[in-house]
Coordinates of C-alpha atoms in Angstrom, one line a residue:
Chain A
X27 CA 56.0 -76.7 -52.3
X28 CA 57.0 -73.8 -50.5
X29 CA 55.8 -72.9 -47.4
X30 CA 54.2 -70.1 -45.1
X31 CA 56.6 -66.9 -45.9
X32 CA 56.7 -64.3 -43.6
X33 CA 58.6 -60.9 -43.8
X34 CA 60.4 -59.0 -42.2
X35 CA 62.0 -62.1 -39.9
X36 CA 62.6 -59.6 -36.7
X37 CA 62.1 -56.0 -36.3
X38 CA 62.0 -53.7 -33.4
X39 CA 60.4 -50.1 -33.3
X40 CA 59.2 -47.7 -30.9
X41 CA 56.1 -46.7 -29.1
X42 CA 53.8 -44.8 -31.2
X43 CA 55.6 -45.9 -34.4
X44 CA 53.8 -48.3 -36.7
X45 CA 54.6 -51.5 -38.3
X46 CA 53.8 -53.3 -41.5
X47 CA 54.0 -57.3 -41.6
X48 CA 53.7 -59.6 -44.7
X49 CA 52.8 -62.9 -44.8
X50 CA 52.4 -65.1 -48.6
X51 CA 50.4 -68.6 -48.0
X52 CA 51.4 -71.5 -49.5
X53 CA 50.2 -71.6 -53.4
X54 CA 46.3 -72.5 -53.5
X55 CA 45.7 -71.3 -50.1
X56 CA 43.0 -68.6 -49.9
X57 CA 42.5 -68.7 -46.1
X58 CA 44.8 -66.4 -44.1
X59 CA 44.9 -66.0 -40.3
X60 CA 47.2 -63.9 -38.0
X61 CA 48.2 -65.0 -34.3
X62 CA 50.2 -62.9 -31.9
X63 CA 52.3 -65.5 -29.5
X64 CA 53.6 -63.8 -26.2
X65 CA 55.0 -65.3 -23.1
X66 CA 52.0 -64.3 -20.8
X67 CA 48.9 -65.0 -22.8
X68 CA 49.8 -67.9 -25.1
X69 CA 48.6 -68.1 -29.1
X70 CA 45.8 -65.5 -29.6
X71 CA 43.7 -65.1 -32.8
X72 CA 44.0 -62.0 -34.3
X73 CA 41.6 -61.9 -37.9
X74 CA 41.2 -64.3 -40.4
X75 CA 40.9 -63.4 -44.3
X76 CA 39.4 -65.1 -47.1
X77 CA 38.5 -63.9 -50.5
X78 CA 39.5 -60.3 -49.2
X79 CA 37.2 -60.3 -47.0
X80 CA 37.8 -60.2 -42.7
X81 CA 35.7 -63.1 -41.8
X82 CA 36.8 -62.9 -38.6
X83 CA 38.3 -60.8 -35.6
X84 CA 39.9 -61.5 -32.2
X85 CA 39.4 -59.2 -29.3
X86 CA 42.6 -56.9 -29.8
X87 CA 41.7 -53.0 -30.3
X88 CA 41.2 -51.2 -33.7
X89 CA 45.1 -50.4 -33.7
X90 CA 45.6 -53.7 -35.4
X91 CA 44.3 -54.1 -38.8
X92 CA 45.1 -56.4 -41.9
X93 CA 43.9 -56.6 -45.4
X94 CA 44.2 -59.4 -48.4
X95 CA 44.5 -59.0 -51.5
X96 CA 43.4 -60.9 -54.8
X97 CA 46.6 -63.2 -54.6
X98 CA 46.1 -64.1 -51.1
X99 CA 49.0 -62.6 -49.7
X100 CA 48.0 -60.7 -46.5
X101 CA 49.4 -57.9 -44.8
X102 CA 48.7 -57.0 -40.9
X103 CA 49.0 -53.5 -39.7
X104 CA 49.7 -52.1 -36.2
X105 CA 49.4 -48.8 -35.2
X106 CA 50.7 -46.4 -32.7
X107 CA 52.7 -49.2 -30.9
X108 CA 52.5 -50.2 -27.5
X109 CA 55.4 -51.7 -25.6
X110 CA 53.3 -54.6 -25.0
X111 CA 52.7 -55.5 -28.5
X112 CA 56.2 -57.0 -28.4
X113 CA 55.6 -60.4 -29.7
X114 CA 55.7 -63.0 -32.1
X115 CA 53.2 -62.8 -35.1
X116 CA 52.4 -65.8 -36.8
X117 CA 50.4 -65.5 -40.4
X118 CA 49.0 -68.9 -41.1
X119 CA 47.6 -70.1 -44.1
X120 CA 44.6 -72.6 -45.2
X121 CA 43.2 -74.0 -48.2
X122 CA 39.9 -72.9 -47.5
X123 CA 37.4 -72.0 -44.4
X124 CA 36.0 -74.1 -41.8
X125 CA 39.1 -76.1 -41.8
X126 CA 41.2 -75.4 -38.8
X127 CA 43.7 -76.9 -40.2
X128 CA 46.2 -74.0 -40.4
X129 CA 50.3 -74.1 -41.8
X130 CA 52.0 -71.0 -40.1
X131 CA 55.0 -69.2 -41.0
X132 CA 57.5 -68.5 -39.1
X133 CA 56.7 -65.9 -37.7
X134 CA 57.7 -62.0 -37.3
X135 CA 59.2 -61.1 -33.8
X136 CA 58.5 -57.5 -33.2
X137 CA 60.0 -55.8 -30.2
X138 CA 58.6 -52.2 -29.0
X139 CA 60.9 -50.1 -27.1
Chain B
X12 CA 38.0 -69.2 -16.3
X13 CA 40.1 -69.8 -19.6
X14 CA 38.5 -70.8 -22.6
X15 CA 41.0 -73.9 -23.1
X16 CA 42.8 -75.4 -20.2
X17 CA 46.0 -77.2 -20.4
X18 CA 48.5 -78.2 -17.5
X19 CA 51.7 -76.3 -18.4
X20 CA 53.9 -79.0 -17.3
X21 CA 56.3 -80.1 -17.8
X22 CA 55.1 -83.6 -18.2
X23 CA 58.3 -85.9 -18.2
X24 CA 58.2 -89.4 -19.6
X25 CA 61.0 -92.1 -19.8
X26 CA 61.8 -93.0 -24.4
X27 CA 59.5 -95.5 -25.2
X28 CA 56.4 -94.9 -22.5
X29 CA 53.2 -93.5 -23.8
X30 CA 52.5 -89.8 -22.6
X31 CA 49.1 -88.5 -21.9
X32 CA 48.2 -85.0 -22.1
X33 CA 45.3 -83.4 -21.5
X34 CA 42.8 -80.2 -22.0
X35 CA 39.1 -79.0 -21.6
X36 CA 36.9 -76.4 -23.4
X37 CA 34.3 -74.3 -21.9
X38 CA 32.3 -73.6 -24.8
X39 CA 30.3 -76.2 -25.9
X40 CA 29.9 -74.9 -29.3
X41 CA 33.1 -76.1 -30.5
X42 CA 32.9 -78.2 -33.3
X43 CA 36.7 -79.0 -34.0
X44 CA 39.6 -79.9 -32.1
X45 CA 43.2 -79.7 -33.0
X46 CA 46.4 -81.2 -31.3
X47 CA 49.7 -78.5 -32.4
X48 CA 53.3 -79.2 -31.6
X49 CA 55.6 -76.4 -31.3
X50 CA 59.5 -77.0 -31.1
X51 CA 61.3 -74.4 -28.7
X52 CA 62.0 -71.2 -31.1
X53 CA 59.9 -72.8 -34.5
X54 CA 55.8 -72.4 -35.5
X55 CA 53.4 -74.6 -34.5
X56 CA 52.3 -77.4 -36.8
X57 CA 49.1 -79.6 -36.9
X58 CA 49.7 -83.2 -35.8
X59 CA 46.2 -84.2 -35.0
X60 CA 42.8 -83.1 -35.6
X61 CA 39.6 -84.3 -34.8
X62 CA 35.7 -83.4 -34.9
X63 CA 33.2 -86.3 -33.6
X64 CA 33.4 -88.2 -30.5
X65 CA 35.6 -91.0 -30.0
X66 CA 39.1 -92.0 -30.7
X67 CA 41.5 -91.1 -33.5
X68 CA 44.9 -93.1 -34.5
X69 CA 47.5 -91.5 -36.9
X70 CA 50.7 -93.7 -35.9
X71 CA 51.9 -93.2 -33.0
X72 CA 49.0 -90.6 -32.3
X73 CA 46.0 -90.8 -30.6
X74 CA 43.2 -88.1 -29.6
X75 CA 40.1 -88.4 -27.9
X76 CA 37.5 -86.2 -27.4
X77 CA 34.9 -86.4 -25.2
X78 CA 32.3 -83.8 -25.8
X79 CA 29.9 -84.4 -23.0
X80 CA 32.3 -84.0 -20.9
X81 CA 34.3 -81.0 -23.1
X82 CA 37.6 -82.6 -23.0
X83 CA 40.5 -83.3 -25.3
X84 CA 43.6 -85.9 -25.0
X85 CA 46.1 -86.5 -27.0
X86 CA 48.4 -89.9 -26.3
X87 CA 51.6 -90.5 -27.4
X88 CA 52.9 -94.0 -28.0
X89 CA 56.4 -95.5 -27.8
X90 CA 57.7 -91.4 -27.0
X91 CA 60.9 -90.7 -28.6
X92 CA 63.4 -87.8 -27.2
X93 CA 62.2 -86.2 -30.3
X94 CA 58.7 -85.5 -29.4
X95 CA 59.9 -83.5 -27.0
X96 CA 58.1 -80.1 -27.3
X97 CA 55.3 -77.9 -26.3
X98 CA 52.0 -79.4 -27.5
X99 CA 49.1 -77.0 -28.1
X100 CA 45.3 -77.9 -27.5
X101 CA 43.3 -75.8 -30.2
X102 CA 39.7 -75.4 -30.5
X103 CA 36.9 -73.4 -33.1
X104 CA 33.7 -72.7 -33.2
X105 CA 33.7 -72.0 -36.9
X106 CA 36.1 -70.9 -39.5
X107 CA 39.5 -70.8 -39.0
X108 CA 39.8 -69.2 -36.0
X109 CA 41.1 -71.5 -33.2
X110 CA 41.0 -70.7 -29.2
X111 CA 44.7 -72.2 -28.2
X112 CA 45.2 -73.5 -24.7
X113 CA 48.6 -72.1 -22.9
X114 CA 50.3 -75.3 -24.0
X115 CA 52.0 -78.5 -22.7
X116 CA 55.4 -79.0 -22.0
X117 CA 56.6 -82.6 -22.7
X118 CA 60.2 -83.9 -22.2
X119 CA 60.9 -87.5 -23.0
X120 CA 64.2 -88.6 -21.2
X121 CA 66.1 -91.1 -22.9

């Protein structure tokens, strides 16, 4: 069974660019979260999508968006990039809500210069 | 305050010992727990999850969670150089969406 796919692997961009990541859940999953990992403040939840729908959203500004679509695969968005969103993003996936019991990728490391 | 508190380490026990790490919560809503472990440069993965007080075994794994007293342990039997890693306390209020604690780092010497 394959697992948690992210693309792209690494990128780096420039302030005030924007950036696209991808993430595909393991088949039968429906649940799809997105962490950003940085040095200074740890694992931090970004939005979780089920169904299509955000069902829930961390405290990191309207800049950073996702969406889902009807084959689960998820897509996060960040906009006018800040030299401190350099981090790792990790998509991870569930079988359903509630659970907490996530599988990540392996993540997307962007770098903002 | 943080919303999940772990000592960063790191915690150093000698192969075959059992290594106790710790972390508390500070909202008492929670309703799940989760014990990650995170290799240096890899993703986290789920070795332990828990919801009701008490213990929980799964091999060489044991968590406790305390809720009265909002705190989360996770003991590690017999360690083995290759549980050496960074072990992240996780907990949620609902859905999927987990509060992580900043992670301990464990070395087990051989």
């Amino acid at each position: 069974k394959a697992g948690v796919t992210q693309t792209p692997r690494y990128l780096i961009k420039t302030r005030g660019q924007q950036v696209t990541l991808s993430c595909s859940p393991i088949s039968g999953h429906r649940s799809v979260s997105w962490y950003q990992q940085t040095p200074g403040q740890g694992l931090q939840f970004l939005f979780e999508y089920f169904s299509e729908t955000q069902r829930n959203k961390g405290n990191f500004p309207g800049r950073f968006s996702g969406r889902q679509f009807s084959n689960s695969r998820s897509e996060m968005n960040v906009s006018t990039l800040e030299l401190g969103d350099s981090a790792l993003y990790l998509c991870a996936s569930s079988f359903n809500r509630n659970t907490g019991e996530l599988f990540f990728g392996e993540g997307s490391r962007l770098t903002v210069l | 305050q943080k919303e999940v508190e772990q000592n960063s380490g790191p915690l150093s026990v000698p192969e075959g010992a059992i290594a106790s790490l710790n972390c508390t919560y500070s909202d008492r809503v929670s309703q799940s727990f989760f014990w990650y472990r995170q290799y240096s440069g890899k993703s986290p993965e789920l070795i332990m999850s828990i919801y009701s007080n008490g213990d929980k075994e799964d091999g060489r794994f044991t968590a406790q969670l305390n809720k009265a007293s909002q705190y989360v342990s996770l003991l590690i039997r017999d360690s083995q150089p290759s549980d050496s890693a960074t072990y992240l306390c996780a907990v949620s209020r609902a859905g999927n969406m987990l509060t992580f604690g900043g992670g301990t780092r464990l070395m087990v010497k051989p």
